[in-house]
Tab-separated table of C-alpha atoms in Angstrom:
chain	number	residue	atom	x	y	z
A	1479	UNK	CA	43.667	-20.986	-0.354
A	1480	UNK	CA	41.034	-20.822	-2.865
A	1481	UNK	CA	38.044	-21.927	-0.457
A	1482	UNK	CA	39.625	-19.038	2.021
A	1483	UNK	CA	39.518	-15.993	-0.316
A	1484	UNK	CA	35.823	-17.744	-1.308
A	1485	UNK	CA	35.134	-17.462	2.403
A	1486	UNK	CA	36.409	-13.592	2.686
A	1487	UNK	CA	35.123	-12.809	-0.732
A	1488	UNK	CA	31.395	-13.688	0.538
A	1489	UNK	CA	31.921	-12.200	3.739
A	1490	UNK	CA	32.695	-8.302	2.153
A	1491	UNK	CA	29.043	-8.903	-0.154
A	1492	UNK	CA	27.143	-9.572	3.498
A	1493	UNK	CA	29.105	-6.710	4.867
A	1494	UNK	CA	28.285	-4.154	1.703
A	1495	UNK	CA	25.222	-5.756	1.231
A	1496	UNK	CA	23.488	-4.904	4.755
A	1497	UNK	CA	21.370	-2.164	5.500
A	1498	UNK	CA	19.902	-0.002	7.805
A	1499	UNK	CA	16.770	-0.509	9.650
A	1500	UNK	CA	14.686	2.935	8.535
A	1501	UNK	CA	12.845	2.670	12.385
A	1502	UNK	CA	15.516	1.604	14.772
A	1503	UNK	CA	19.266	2.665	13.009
A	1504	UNK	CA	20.433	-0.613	13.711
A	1505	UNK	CA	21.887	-3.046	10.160
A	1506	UNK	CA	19.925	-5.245	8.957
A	1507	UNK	CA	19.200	-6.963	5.592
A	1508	UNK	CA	16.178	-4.823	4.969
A	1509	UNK	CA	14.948	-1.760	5.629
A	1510	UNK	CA	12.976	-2.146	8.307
A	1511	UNK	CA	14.334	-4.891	10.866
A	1512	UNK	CA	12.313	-8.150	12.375
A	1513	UNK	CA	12.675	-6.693	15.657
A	1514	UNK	CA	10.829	-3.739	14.394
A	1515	UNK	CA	8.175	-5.612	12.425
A	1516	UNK	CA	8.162	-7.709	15.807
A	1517	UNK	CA	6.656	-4.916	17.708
A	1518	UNK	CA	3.806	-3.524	15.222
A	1519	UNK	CA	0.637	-4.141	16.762
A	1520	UNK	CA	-1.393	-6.368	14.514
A	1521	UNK	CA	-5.683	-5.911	13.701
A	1522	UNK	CA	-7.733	-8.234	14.176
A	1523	UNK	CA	-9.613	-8.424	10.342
A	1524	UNK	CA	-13.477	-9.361	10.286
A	1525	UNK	CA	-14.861	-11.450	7.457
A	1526	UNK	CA	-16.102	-9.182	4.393
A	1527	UNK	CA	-14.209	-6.057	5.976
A	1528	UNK	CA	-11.239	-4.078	4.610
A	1529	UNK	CA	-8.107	-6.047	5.378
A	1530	UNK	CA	-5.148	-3.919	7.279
A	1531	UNK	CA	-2.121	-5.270	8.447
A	1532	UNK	CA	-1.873	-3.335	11.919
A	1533	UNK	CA	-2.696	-0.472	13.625
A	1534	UNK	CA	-1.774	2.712	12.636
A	1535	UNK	CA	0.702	3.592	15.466
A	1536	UNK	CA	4.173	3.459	16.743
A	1537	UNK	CA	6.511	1.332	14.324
A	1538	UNK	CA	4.113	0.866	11.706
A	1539	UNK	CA	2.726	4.812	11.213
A	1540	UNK	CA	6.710	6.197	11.767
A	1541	UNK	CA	7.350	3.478	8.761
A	1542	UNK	CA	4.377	4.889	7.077
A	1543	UNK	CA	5.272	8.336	7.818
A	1544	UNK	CA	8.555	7.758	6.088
A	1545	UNK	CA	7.332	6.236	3.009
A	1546	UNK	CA	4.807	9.265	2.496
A	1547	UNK	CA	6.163	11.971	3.282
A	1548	UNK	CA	9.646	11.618	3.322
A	1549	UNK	CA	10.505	9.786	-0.599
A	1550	UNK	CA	11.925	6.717	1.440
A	1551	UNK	CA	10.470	4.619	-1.651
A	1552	UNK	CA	12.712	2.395	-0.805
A	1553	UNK	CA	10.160	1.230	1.635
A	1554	UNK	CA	7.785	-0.156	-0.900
A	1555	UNK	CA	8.953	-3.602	-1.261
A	1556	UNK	CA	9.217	-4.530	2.794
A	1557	UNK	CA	6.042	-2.515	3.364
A	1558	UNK	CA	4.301	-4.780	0.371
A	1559	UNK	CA	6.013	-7.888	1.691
A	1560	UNK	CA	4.212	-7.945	4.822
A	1561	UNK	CA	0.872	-7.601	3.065
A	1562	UNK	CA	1.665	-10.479	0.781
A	1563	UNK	CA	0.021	-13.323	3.103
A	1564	UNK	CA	-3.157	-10.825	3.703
A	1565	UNK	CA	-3.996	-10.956	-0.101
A	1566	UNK	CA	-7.438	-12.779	-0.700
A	1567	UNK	CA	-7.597	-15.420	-2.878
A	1568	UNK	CA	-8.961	-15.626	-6.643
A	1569	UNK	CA	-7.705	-11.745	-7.174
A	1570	UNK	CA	-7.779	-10.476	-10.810
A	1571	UNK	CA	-5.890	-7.284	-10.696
A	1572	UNK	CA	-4.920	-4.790	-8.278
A	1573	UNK	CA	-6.232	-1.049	-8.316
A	1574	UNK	CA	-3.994	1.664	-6.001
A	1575	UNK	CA	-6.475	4.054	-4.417
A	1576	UNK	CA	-5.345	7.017	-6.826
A	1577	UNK	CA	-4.336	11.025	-6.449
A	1578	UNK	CA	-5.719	14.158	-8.040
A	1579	UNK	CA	-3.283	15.040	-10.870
A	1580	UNK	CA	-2.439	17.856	-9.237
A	1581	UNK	CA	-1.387	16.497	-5.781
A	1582	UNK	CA	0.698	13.888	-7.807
A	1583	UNK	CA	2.406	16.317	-9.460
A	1584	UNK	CA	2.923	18.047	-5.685
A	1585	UNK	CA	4.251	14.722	-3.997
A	1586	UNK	CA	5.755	13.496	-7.277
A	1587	UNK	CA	4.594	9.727	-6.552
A	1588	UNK	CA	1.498	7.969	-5.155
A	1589	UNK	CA	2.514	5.758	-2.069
A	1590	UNK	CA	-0.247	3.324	-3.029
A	1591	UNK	CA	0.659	2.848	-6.571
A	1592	UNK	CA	4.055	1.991	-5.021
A	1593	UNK	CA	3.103	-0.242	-2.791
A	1594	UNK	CA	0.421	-2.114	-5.279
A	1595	UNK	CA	3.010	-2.488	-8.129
A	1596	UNK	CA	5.174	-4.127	-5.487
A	1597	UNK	CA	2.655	-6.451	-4.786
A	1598	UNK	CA	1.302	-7.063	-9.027
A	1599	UNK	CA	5.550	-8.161	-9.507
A	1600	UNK	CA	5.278	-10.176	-6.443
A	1601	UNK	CA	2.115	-11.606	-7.386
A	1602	UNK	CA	1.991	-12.046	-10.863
A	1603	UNK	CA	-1.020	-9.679	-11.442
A	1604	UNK	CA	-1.722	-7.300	-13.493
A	1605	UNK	CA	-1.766	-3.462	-12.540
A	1606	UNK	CA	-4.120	-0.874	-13.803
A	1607	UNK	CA	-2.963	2.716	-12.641
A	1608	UNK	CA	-5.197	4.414	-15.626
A	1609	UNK	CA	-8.493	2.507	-14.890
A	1610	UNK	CA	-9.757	4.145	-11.188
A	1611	UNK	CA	-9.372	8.124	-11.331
A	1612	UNK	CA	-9.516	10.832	-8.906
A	1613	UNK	CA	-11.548	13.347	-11.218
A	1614	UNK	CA	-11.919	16.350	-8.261
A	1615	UNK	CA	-9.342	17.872	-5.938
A	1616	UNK	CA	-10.250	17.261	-2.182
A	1617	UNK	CA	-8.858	19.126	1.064
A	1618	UNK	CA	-7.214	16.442	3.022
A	1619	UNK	CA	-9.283	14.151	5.215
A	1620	UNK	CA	-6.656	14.069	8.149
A	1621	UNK	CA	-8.437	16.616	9.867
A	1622	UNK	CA	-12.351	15.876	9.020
A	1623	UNK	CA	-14.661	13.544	10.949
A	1624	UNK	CA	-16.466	10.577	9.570
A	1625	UNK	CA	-19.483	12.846	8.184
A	1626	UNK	CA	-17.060	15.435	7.052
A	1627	UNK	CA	-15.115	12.679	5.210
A	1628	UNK	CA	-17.582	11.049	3.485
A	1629	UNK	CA	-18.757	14.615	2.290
A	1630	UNK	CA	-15.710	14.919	0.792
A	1631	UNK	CA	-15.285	11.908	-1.379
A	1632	UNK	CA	-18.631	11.938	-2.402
A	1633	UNK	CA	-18.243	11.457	-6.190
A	1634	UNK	CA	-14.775	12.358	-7.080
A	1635	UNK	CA	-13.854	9.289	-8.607
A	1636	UNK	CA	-14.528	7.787	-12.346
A	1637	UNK	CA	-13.643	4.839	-14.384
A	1638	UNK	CA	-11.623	4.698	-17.254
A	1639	UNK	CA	-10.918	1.742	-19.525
A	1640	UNK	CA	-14.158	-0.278	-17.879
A	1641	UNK	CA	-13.895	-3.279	-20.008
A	1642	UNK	CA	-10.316	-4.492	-18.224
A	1643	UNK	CA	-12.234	-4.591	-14.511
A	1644	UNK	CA	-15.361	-6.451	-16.403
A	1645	UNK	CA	-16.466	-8.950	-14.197
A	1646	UNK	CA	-13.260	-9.171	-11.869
A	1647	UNK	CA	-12.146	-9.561	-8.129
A	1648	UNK	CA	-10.148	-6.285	-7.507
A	1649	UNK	CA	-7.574	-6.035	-5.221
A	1650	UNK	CA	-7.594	-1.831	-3.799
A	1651	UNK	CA	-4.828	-0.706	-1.989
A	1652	UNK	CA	-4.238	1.929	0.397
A	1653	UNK	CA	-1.552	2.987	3.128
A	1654	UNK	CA	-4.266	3.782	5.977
A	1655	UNK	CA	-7.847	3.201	6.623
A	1656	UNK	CA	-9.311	5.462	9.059
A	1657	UNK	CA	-13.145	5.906	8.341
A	1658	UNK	CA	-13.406	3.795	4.810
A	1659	UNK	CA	-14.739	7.051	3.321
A	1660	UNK	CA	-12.085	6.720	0.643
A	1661	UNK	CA	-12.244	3.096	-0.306
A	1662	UNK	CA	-15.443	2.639	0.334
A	1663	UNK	CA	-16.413	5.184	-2.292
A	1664	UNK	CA	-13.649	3.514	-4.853
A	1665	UNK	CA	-15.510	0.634	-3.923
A	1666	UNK	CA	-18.851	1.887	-5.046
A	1667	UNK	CA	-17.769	3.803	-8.275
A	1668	UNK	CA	-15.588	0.026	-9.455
A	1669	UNK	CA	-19.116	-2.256	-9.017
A	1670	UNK	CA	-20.828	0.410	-10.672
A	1671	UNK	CA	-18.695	0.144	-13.703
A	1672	UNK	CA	-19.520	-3.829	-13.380
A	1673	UNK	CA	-16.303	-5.129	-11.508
A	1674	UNK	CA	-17.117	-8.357	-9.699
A	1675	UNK	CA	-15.869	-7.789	-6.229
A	1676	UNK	CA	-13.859	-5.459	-4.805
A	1677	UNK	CA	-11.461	-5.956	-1.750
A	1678	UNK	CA	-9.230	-3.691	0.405
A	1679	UNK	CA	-5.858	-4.189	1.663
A	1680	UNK	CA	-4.157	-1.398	3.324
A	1681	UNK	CA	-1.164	-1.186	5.608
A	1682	UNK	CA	-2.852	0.179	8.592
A	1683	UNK	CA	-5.903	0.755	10.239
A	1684	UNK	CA	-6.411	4.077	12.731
């Protein structure tokens, strides 16, 4: 009798504890589905290139969409668990690429900060959200070519707090890398304030 209402008993938590896939509607016991994760299209990464888990289209950039624009921050932790085999080795600390002030306080949360203090718990690494600023308010690069892009990044960052990313491997995050404009100019302003090395993981690549 016991072993029975056990049996039932563990059944109702599967049952309560299921949810639904954010891309296809269907339950599952995350929020996005295997199927679904089966059918993003996965990139190719070059040695001593930014690292992106796939391209930026169908499943993956609806998922993305979500998470960005639509405060599904629920997404966080399965969009950081399929980064978590992607993450180079020897890492120090992880760095989100980081907002102007005032288009944080617009959106009301950074998607990469979400997604790298997913991956620092995961991990075991430390985060440092007050190190890597965005000092200058940019249009959005959506719309801007490569040129255009890199124009518009061109020194807008600054370090804070340089003695924590003294002479270590950085892990920078980011939800989309489309020209490198972004990261790569995160990239410079970090080694110029003496980090060691600085990689970049993002979600997708356009």
């Amino acid at each position: 009798m016991l072993d029975k209402i056990s049996n039932l008993f563990s059944s109702l938590i599967q049952v309560f504890t299921l949810e639904v896939c954010l891309e296809c509607q269907k339950e599952s016991k995350s929020l996005i589905c295997t199927s679904c994760i089966q059918k993003i299209k996965r990139t190719h990464n070059q040695p001593q290139e930014p690292i992106s888990y796939g391209a930026y289209e169908g499943v993956l950039k609806n998922l993305i969409h979500l998470f960005k624009y639509e405060n599904k921050f629920g997404l966080a932790k399965p969009l950081a668990d399929l980064l978590i085999d992607l993450v180079p080795k020897d890492i120090d600390c992880i760095i989100p690429v980081p907002l102007h002030f005032e288009k944080l306080q617009e959106r009301k949360y950074n998607q990469s900060a979400l997604l790298a203090k997913e991956l620092s718990q995961k991990l075991r690494l430390p985060l440092f959200l007050n190190v890597l600023k965005k000092k200058i308010k940019t249009p959005s690069q959506t719309d801007l070519s490569k040129t255009q892009r890199e124009k518009n990044i061109l020194g807008v960052f600054s370090v804070e707090n340089e003695n924590k990313i003294y002479a270590k491997n950085i892990l920078l995050i980011d939800d989309v890398y489309t020209t490198g404009a972004t990261v790569q100019e995160c990239q410079k302003v970090l080694l110029s304030h003496r980090a060691q090395k600085v990689f970049v993981l993002t979600l997708a690549k356009s």
